[in-house]
Short mmCIF file of C-alpha atoms in Angstrom, two decimals:
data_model
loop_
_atom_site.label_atom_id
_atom_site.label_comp_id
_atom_site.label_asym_id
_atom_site.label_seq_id
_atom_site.Cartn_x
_atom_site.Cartn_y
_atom_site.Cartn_z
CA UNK A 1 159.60 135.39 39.91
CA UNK A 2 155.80 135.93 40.91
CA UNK A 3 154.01 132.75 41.66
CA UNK A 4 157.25 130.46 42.43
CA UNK A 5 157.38 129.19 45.46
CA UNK A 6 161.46 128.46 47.09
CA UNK A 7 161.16 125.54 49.06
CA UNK A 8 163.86 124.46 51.08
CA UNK A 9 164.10 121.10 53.02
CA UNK A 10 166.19 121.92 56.35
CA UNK A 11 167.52 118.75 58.31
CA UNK A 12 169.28 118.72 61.06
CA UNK A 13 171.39 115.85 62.46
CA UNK A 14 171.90 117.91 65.91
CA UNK A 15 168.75 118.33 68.18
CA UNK A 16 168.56 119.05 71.62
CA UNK A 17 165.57 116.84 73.59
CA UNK A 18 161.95 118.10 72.99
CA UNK A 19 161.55 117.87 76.82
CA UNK A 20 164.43 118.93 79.40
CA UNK A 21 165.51 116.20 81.48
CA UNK A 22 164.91 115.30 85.01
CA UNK A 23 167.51 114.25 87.56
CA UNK A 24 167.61 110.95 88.37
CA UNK A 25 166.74 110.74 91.68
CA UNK A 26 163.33 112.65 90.93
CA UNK A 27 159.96 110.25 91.83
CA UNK A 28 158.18 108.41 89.20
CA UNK A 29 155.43 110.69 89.85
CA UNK A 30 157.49 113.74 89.14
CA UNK A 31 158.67 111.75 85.44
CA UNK A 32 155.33 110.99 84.40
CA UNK A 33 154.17 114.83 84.75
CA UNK A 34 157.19 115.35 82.83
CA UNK A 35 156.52 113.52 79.89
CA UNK A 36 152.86 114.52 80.11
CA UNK A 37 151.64 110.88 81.04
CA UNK A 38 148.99 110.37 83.76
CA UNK A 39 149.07 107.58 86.51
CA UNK A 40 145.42 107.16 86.08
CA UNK A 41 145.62 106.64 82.05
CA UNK A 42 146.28 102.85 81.61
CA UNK A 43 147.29 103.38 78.15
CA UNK A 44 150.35 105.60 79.84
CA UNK A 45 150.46 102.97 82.75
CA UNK A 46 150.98 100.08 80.05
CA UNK A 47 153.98 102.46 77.58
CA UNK A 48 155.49 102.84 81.31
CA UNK A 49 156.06 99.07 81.38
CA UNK A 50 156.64 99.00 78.06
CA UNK A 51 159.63 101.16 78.76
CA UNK A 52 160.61 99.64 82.38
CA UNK A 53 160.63 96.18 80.56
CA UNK A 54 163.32 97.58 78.17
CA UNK A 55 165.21 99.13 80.79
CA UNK A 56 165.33 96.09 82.74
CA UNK A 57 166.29 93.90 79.34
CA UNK A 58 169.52 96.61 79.03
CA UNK A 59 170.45 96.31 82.68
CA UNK A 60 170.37 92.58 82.60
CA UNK A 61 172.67 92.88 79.51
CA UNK A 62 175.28 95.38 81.58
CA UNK A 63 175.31 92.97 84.17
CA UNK A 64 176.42 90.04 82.82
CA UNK A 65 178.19 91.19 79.82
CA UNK A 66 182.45 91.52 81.10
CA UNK A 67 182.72 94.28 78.82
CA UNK A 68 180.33 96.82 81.33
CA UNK A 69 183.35 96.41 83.72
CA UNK A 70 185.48 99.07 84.45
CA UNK A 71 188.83 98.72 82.93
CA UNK A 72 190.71 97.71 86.03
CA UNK A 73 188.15 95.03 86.77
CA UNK A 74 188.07 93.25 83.35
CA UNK A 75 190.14 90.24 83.17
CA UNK A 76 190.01 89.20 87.40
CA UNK A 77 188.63 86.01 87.88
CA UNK A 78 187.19 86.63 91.00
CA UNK A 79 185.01 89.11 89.73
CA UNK A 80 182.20 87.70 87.79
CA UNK A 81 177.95 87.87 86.91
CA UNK A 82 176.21 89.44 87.69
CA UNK A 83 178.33 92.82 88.53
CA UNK A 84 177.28 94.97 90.77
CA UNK A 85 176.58 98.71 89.74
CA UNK A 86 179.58 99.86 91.73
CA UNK A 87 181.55 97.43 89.38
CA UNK A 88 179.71 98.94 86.00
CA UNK A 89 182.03 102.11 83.52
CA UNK A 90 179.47 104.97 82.33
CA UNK A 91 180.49 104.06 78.74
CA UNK A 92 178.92 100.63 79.02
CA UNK A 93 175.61 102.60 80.42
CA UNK A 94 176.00 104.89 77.68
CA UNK A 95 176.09 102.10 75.02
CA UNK A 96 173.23 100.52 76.79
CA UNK A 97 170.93 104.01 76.51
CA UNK A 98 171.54 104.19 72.82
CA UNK A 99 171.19 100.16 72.18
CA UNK A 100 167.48 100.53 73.60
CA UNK A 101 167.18 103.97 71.73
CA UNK A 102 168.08 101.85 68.53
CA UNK A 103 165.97 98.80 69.31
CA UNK A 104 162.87 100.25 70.85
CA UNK A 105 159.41 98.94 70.22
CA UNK A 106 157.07 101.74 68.03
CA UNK A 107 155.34 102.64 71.20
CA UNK A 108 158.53 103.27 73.54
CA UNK A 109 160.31 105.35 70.57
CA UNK A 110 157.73 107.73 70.15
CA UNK A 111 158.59 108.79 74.00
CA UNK A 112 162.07 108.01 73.72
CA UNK A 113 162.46 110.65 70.77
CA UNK A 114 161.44 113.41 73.07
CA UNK A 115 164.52 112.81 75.40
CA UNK A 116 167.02 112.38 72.72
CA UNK A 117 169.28 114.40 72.67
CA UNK A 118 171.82 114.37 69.31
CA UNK A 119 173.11 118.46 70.55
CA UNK A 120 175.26 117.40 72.97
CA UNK A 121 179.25 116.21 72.14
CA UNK A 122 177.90 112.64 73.11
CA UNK A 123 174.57 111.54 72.10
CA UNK A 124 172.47 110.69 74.79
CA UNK A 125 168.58 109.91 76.09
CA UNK A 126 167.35 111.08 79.40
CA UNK A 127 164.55 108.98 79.05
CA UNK A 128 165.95 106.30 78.80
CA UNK A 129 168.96 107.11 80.91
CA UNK A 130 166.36 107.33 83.61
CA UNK A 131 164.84 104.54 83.49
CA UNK A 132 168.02 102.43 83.01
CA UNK A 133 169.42 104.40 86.47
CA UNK A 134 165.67 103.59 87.99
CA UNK A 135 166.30 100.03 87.35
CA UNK A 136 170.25 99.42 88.09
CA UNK A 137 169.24 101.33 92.01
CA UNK A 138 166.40 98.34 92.20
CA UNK A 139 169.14 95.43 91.29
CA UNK A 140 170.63 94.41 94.58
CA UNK A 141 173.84 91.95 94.91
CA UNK A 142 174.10 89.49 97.81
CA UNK A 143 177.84 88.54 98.01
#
C-alpha cells in the first residue's frame, strides 16, 4: 500500500560488547585509549575512579564473603577473611562483574554497557572484569 510505512521494532537480548576487550595485563594507559578516555580529561580521570571505587567495593565483597571460596576451601576453619586471590573460584568473580554491572552508578554504566557482552554462553563485562582483576593484583595478604 503506497504511503504506509512497516515499522518493525527489532530487540535483541544477545549483543556482543561495542568495544573488544583488552587482556588483563594490558597498562591503564593502553585501557583508557581503549575506551576512548584521555588521561589529561579530568572528567575521564574522575568516571576512572568512579569505576576503580566500584571495583574495589566488589573485591572487598569477594574477599570476605566464604562463598568466593573455592569449593574445597569452604567450610575449613583455618581459612578465613580476608582470602587471598589464590583462595577466590572464577564463579564468585563472575557474580561479582555482573553485581557491579547491575548496581552501577549512571556515570559508570554508560561505560560499562560498551563492554557487556550478553553474546557469549555466559554473560560477561570486560570492563568491568578488568578493573575487578586490576584491583584483586593490588590486594596483597600478609600471613
Amino acid at each position: 500500500m503506497p504511503g504506509n510505512i512497516l515499522q518493525i521494532e527489532v530487540t535483541s537480548l544477545d549483543m556482543a560488547p561495542q568495544l573488544a576487550p583488552l587482556a588483563r595485563s594490558d597498562s591503564k594507559t593502553k585501557f583508557f585509549q581503549r575506551l576512548g578516555l584521555s588521561p589529561e580529561r579530568k572528567s575521564d580521570n574522575r568516571l576512572y575512579e568512579l569505576m576503580k571505587d566500584e571495583a574495589v567495593q566488589g573485591r572487598e565483597r569477594i574477599l570476605s564473603s566464604p562463598n568466593s571460596l573455592l569449593p574445597q576451601l569452604r567450610g575449613d576453619p583455618d581459612i578465613r577473611p580476608p582470602y587471598s586471590n589464590i583462595q577466590i573460584c572464577e564463579s564468585a568473580i563472575h557474580a561479582e562483574i555482573l553485581k557491579i554491572y547491575r548496581e552501577a552508578s549512571p556515570e559508570t554504566k554508560t561505560m560499562y554497557e560498551k563492554g557487556h557482552d550478553t553474546e557469549s554462553f555466559n554473560e560477561e563485562n570486560w570492563i568491568i572484569r578488568w578493573m575487578l582483576c586490576k584491583s584483586l593484583s593490588m590486594m596483597i595478604v600478609v600471613y
